[in-house]
PDB file of C-alpha atoms in Angstrom:
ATOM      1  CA  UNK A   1     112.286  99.503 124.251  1.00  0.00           C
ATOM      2  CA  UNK A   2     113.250  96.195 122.237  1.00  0.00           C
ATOM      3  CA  UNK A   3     114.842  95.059 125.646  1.00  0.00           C
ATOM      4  CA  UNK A   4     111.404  95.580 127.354  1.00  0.00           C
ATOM      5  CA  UNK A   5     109.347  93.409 125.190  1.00  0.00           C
ATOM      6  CA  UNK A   6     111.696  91.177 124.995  1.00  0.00           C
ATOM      7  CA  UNK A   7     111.873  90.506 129.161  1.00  0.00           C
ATOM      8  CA  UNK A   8     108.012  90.897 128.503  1.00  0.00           C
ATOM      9  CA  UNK A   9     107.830  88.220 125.931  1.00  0.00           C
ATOM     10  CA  UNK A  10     110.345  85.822 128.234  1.00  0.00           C
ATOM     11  CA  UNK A  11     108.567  86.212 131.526  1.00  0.00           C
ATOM     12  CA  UNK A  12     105.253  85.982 130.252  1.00  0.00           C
ATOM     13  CA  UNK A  13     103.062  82.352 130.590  1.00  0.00           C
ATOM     14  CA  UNK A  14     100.948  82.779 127.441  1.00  0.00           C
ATOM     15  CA  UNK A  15     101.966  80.215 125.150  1.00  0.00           C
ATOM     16  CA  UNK A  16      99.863  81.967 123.019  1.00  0.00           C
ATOM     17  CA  UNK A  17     102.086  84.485 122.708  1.00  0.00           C
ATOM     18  CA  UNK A  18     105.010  82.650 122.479  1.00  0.00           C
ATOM     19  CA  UNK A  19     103.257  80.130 119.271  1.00  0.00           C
ATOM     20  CA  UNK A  20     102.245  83.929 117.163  1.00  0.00           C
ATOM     21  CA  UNK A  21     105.398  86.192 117.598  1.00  0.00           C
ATOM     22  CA  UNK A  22     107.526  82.663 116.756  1.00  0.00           C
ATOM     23  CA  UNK A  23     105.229  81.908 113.998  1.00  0.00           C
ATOM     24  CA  UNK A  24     105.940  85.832 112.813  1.00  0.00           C
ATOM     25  CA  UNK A  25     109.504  85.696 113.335  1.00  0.00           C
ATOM     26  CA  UNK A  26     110.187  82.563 111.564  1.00  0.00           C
ATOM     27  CA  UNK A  27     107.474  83.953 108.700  1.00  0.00           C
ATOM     28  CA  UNK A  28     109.671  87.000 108.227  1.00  0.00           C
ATOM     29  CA  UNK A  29     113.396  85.401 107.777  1.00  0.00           C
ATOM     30  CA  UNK A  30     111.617  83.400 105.390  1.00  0.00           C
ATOM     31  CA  UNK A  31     110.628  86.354 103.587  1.00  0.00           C
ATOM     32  CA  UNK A  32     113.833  87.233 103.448  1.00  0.00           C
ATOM     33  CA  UNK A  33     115.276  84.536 102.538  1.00  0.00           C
ATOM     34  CA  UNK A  34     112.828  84.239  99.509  1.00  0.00           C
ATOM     35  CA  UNK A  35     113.836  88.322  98.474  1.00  0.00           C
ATOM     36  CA  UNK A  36     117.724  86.685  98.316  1.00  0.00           C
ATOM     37  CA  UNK A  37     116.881  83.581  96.294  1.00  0.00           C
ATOM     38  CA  UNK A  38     114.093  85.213  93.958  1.00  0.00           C
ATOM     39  CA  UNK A  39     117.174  87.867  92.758  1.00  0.00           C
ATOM     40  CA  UNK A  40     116.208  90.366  90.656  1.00  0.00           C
ATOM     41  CA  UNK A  41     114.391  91.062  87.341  1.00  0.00           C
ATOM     42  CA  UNK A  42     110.755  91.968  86.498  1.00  0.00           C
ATOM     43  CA  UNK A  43     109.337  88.849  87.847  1.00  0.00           C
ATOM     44  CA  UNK A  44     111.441  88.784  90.861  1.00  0.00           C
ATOM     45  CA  UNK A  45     108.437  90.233  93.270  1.00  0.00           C
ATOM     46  CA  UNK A  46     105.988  87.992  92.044  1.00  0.00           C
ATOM     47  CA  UNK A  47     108.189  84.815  92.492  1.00  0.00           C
ATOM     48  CA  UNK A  48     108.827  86.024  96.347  1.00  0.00           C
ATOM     49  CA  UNK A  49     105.117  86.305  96.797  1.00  0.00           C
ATOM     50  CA  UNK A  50     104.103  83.141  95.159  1.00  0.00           C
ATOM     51  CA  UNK A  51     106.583  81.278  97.287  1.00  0.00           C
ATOM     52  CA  UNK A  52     106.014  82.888 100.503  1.00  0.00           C
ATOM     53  CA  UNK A  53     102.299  82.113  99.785  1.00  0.00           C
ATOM     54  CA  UNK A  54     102.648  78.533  98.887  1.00  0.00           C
ATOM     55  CA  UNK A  55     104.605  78.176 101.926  1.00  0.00           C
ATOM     56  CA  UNK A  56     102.508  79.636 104.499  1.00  0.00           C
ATOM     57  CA  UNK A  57      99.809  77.341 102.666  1.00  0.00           C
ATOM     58  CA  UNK A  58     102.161  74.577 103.939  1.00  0.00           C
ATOM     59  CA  UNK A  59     102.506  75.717 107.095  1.00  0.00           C
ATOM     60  CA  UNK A  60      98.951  75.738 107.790  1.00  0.00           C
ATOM     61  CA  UNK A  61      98.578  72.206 106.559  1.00  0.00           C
ATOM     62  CA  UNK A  62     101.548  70.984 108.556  1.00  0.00           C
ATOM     63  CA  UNK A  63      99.901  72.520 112.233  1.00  0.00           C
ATOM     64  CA  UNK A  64      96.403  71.261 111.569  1.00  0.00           C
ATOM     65  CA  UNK A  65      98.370  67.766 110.723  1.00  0.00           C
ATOM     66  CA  UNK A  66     100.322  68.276 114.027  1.00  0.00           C
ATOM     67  CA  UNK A  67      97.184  69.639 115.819  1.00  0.00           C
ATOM     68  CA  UNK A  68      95.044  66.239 114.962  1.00  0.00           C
ATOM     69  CA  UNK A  69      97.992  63.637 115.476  1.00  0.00           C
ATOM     70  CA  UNK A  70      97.874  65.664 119.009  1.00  0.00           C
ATOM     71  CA  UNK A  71      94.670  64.494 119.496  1.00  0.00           C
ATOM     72  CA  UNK A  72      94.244  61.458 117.974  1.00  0.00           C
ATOM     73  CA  UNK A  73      97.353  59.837 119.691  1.00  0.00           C
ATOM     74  CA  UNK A  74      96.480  61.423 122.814  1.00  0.00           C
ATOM     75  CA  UNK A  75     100.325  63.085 123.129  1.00  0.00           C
ATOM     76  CA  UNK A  76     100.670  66.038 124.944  1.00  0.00           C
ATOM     77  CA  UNK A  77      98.280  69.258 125.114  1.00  0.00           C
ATOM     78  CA  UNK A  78      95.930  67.044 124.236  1.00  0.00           C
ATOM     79  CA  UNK A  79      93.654  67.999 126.579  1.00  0.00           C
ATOM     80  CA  UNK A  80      93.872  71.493 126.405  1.00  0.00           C
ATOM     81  CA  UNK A  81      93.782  71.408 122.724  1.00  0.00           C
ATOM     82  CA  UNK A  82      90.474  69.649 122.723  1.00  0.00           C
ATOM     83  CA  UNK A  83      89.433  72.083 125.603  1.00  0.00           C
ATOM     84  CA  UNK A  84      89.920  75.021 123.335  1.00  0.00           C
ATOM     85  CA  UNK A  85      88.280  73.468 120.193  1.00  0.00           C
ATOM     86  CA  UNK A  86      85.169  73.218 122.622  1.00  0.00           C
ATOM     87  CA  UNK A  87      85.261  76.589 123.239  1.00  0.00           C
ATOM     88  CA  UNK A  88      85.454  77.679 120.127  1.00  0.00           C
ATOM     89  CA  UNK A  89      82.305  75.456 119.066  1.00  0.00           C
ATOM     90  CA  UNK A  90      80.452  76.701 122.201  1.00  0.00           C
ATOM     91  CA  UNK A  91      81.246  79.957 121.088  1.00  0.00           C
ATOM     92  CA  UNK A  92      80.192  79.542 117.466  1.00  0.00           C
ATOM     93  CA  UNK A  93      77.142  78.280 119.171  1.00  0.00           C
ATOM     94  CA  UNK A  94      76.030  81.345 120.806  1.00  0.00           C
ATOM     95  CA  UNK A  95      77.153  83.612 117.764  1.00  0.00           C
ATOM     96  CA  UNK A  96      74.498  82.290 115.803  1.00  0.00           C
ATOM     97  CA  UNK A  97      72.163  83.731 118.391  1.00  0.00           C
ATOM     98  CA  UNK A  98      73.634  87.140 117.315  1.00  0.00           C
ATOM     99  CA  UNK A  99      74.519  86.534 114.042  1.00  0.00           C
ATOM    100  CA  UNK A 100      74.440  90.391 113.331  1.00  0.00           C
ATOM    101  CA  UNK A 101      74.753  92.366 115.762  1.00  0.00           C
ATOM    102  CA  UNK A 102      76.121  90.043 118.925  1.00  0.00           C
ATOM    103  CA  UNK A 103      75.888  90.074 122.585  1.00  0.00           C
ATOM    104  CA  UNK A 104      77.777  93.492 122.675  1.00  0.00           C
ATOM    105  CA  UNK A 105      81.427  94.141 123.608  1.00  0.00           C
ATOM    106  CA  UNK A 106      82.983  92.853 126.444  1.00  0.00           C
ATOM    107  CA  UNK A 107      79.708  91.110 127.230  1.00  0.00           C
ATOM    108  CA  UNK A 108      80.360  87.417 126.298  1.00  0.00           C
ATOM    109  CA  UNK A 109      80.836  86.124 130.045  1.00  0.00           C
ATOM    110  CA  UNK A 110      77.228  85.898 131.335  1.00  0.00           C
ATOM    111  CA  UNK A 111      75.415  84.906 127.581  1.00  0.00           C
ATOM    112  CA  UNK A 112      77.953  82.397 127.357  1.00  0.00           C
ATOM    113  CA  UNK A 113      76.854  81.133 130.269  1.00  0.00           C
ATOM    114  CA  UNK A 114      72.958  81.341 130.441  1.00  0.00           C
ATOM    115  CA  UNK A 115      72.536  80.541 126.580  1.00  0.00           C
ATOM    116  CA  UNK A 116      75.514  77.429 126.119  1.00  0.00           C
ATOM    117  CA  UNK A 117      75.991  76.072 129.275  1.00  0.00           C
ATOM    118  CA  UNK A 118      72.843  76.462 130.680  1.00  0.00           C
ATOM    119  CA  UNK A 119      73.781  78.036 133.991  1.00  0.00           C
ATOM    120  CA  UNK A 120      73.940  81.500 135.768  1.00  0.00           C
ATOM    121  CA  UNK A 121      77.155  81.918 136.706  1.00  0.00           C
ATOM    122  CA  UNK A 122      80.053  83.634 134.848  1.00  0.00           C
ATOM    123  CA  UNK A 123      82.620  80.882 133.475  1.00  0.00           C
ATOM    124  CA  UNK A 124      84.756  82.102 131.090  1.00  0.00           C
ATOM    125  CA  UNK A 125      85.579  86.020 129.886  1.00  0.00           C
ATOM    126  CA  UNK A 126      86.011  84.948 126.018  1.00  0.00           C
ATOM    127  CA  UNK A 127      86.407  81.841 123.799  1.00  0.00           C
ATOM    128  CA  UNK A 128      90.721  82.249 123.742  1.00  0.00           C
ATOM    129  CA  UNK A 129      89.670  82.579 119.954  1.00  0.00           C
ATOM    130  CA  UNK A 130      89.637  86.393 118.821  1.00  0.00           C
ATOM    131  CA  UNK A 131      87.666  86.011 115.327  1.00  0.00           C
ATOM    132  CA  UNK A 132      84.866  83.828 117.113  1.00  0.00           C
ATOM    133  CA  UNK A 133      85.045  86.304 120.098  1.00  0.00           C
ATOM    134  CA  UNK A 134      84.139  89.510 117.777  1.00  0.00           C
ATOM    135  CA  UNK A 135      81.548  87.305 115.845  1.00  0.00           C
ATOM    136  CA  UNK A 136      79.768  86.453 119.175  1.00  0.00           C
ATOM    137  CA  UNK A 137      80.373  89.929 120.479  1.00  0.00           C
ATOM    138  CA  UNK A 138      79.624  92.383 117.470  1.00  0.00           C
ATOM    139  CA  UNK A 139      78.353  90.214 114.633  1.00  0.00           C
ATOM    140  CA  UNK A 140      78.713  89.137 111.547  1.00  0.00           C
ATOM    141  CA  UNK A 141      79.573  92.473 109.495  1.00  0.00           C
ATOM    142  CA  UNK A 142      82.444  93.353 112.326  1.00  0.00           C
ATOM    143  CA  UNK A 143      84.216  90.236 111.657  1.00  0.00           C
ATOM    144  CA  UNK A 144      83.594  91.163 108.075  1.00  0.00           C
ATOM    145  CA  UNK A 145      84.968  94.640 108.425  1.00  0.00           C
ATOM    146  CA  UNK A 146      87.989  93.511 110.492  1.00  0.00           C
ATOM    147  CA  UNK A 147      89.077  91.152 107.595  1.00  0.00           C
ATOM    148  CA  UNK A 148      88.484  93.526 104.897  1.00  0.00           C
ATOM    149  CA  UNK A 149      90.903  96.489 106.848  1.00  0.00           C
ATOM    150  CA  UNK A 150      93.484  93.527 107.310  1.00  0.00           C
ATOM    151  CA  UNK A 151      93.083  92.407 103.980  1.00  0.00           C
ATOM    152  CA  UNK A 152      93.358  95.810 102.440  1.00  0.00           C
ATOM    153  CA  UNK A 153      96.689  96.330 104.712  1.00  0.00           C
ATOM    154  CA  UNK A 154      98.038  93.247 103.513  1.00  0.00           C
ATOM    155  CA  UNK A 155      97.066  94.487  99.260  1.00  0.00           C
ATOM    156  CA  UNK A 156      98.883  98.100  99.825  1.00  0.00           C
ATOM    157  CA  UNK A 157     101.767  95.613 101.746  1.00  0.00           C
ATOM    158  CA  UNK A 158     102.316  94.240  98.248  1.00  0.00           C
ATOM    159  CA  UNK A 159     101.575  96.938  96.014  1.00  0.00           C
ATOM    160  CA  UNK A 160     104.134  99.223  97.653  1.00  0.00           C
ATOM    161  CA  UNK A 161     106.467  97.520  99.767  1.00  0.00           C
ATOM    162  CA  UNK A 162     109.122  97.088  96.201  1.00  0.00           C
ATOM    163  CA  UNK A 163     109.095 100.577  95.868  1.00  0.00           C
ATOM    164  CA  UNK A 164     109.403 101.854  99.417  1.00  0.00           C
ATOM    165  CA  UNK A 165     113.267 102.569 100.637  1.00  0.00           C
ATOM    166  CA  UNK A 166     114.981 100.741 102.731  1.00  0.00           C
ATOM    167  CA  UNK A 167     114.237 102.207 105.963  1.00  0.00           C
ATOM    168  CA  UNK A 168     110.268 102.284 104.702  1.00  0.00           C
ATOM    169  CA  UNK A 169     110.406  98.863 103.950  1.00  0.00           C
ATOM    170  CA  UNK A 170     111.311  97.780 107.027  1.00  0.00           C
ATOM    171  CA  UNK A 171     109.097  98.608 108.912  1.00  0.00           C
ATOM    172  CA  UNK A 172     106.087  97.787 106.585  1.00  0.00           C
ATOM    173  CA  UNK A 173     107.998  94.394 107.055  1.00  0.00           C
ATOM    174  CA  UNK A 174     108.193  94.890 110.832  1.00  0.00           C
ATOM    175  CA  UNK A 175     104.294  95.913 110.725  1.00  0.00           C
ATOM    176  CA  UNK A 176     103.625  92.886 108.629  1.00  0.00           C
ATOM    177  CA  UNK A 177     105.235  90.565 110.909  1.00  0.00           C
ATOM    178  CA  UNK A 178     103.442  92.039 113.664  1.00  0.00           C
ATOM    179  CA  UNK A 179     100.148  91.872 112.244  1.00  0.00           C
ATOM    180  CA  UNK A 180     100.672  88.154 111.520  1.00  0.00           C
ATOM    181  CA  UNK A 181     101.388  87.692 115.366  1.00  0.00           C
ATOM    182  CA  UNK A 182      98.067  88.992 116.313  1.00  0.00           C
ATOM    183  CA  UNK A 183      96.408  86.599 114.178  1.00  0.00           C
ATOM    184  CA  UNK A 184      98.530  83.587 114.737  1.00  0.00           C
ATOM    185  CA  UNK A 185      98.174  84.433 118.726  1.00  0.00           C
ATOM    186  CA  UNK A 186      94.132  85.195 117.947  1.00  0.00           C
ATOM    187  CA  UNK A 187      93.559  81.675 116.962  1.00  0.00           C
ATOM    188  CA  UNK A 188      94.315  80.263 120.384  1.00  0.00           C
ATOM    189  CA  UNK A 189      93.961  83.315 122.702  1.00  0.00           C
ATOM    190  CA  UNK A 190      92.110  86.512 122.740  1.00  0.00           C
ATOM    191  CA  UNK A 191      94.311  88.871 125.200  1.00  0.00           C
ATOM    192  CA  UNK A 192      93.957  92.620 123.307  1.00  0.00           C
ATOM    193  CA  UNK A 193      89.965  92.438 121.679  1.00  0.00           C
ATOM    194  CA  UNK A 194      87.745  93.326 124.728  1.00  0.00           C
ATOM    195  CA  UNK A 195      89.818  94.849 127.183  1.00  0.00           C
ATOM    196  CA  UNK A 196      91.188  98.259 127.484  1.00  0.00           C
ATOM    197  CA  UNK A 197      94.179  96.805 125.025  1.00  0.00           C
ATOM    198  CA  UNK A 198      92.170  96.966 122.203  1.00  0.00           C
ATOM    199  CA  UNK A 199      93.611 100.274 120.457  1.00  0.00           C
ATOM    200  CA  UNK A 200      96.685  98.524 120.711  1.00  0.00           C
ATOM    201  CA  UNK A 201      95.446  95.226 118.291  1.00  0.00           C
ATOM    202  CA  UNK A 202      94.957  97.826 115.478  1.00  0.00           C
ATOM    203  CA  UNK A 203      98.532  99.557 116.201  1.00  0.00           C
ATOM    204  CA  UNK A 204     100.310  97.430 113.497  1.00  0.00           C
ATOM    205  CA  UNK A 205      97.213  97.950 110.451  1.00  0.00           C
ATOM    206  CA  UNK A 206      97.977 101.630 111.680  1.00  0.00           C
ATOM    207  CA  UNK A 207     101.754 101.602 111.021  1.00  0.00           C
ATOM    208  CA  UNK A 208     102.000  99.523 108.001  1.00  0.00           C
ATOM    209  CA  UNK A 209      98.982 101.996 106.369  1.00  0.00           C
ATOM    210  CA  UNK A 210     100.884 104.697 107.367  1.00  0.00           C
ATOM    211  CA  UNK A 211     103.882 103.468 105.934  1.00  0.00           C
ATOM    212  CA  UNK A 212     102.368 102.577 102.601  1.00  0.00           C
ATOM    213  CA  UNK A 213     101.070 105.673 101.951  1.00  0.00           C
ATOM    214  CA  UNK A 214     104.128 107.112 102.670  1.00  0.00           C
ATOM    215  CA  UNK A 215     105.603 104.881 100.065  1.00  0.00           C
ATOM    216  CA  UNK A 216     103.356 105.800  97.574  1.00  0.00           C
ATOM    217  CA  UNK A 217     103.868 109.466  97.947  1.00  0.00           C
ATOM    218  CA  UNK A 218     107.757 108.993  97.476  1.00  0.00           C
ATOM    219  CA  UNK A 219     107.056 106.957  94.575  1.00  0.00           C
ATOM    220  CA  UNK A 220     104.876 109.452  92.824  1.00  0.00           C
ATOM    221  CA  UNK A 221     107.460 112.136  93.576  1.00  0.00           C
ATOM    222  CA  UNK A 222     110.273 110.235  92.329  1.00  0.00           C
ATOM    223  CA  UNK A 223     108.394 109.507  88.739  1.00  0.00           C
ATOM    224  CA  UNK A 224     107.560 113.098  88.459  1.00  0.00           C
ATOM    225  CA  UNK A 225     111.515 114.030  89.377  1.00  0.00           C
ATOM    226  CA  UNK A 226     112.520 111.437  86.464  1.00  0.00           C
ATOM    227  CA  UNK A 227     110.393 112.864  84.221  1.00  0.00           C
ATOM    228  CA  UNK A 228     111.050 116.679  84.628  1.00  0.00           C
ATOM    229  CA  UNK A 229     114.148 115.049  84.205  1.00  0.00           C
ATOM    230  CA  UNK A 230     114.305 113.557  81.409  1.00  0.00           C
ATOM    231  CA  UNK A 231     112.125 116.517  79.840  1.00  0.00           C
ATOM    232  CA  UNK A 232     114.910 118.871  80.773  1.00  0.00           C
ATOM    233  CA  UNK A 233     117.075 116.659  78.577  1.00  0.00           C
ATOM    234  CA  UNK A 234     114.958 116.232  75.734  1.00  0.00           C
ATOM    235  CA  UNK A 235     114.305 119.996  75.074  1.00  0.00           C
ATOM    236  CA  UNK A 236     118.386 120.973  74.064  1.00  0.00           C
ATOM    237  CA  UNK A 237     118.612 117.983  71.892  1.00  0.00           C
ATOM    238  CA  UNK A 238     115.433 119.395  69.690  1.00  0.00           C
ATOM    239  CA  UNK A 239     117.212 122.805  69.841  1.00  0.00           C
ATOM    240  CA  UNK A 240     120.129 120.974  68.672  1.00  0.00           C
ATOM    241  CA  UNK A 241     118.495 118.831  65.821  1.00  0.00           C
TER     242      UNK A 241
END
């Protein structure tokens, strides 16, 4: 299976693709290289998050500082940057037509069209911008409710991935890094939102909730095992006393 994706992955010509499953590869040995250098100790989790956060932050500066030398010295990709960043304005354009409930799904070829460019012929299928894609297509409160599900996956990520096992954790990782792929590759394409791919953009959320709530069962389990435990212990040393 790994072999698949990964002659899937080489052969395809999406940079897209490539930029958001680098970008998640490269985001996840730095997680792990912050888990090794944060060690251990109560604060040990919260150090690993604050760093990985404050370096993501960085990383975000750092492309839209690479993204506007691009265009300003002309290097390039220039053109096809500036191409995209019109599409996602012409695109933003036409949302605000819809602002709640958009154009419908799968339906942003011909409004596109007739209501930004001012003609009557199909030109484009979607923006090659996911998040301004659902905003034209299903409105406001569906962008809304996408980011709250991701944010929520990414919360019960944190809450529970320092208690999961091993094997757990790694793939609430693996769904993490995933996850971060999708959104990396939504900012410059839009391949799985709209076509009959779409179950599979919500695979990872699916996973890593899964996996979570699998965590926190084992968690609560092992807490109630400690303390029947350490009940058990307690009662012969009152007998005792």
């Amino acid at each position: 299976g790994l072999l698949i994706m990964f002659l899937a992955l080489v052969l395809t010509a999406s940079r897209g693709a490539w930029i958001g499953a680098g970008g998640a590869l490269i985001g996840w040995f730095v997680w792990s290289w912050l888990g090794r250098l944060a060690g251990t100790g109560p604060n040990a989790w919260t150090r690993r998050i604050i760093g990985f956060a404050l370096l993501a932050l960085a990383a975000i500066v750092a492309a839209l500082l690479a993204g506007y030398s691009i265009l300003l010295l002309d290097l390039p990709g220039a053109q096809s940057l500036a191409n995209r960043l019109k599409l996602i304005e012409q695109g933003m354009a036409l949302s605000r037509d819809y602002p709640y409930t958009g154009v419908g799904l799968g339906l942003f070829t011909l409004p596109f069209s007739v209501y930004t460019l001012w003609i009557h012929v199909g030109y484009i299928v979607y923006s090659h911008n996911v998040f301004v894609d659902l905003l034209a297509e299903q409105g406001g409160m569906a962008l809304v409710a996408l980011l709250m599900l991701w944010g929520y996956s990414v919360a019960q990520f944190v809450r529970w991935r320092q208690v999961a096992s091993r094997g757990l954790g790694l793939v609430m990782e693996a769904s993490i890094a995933a996850l971060g792929s999708l959104v990396i590759h939504g900012l410059v394409d839009n391949v799985l939102y709209g076509s009959r791919g779409v179950l599979l953009f919500f695979v990872p959320t699916g996973i890593l909730l899964a996996a979570t709530a699998r965590a926190r069962r084992e968690f609560v389990a092992r807490v109630a095992e400690e303390k029947d435990e350490a009940s058990g212990v307690s009662i012969p040393y009152i007998v005792m006393e």
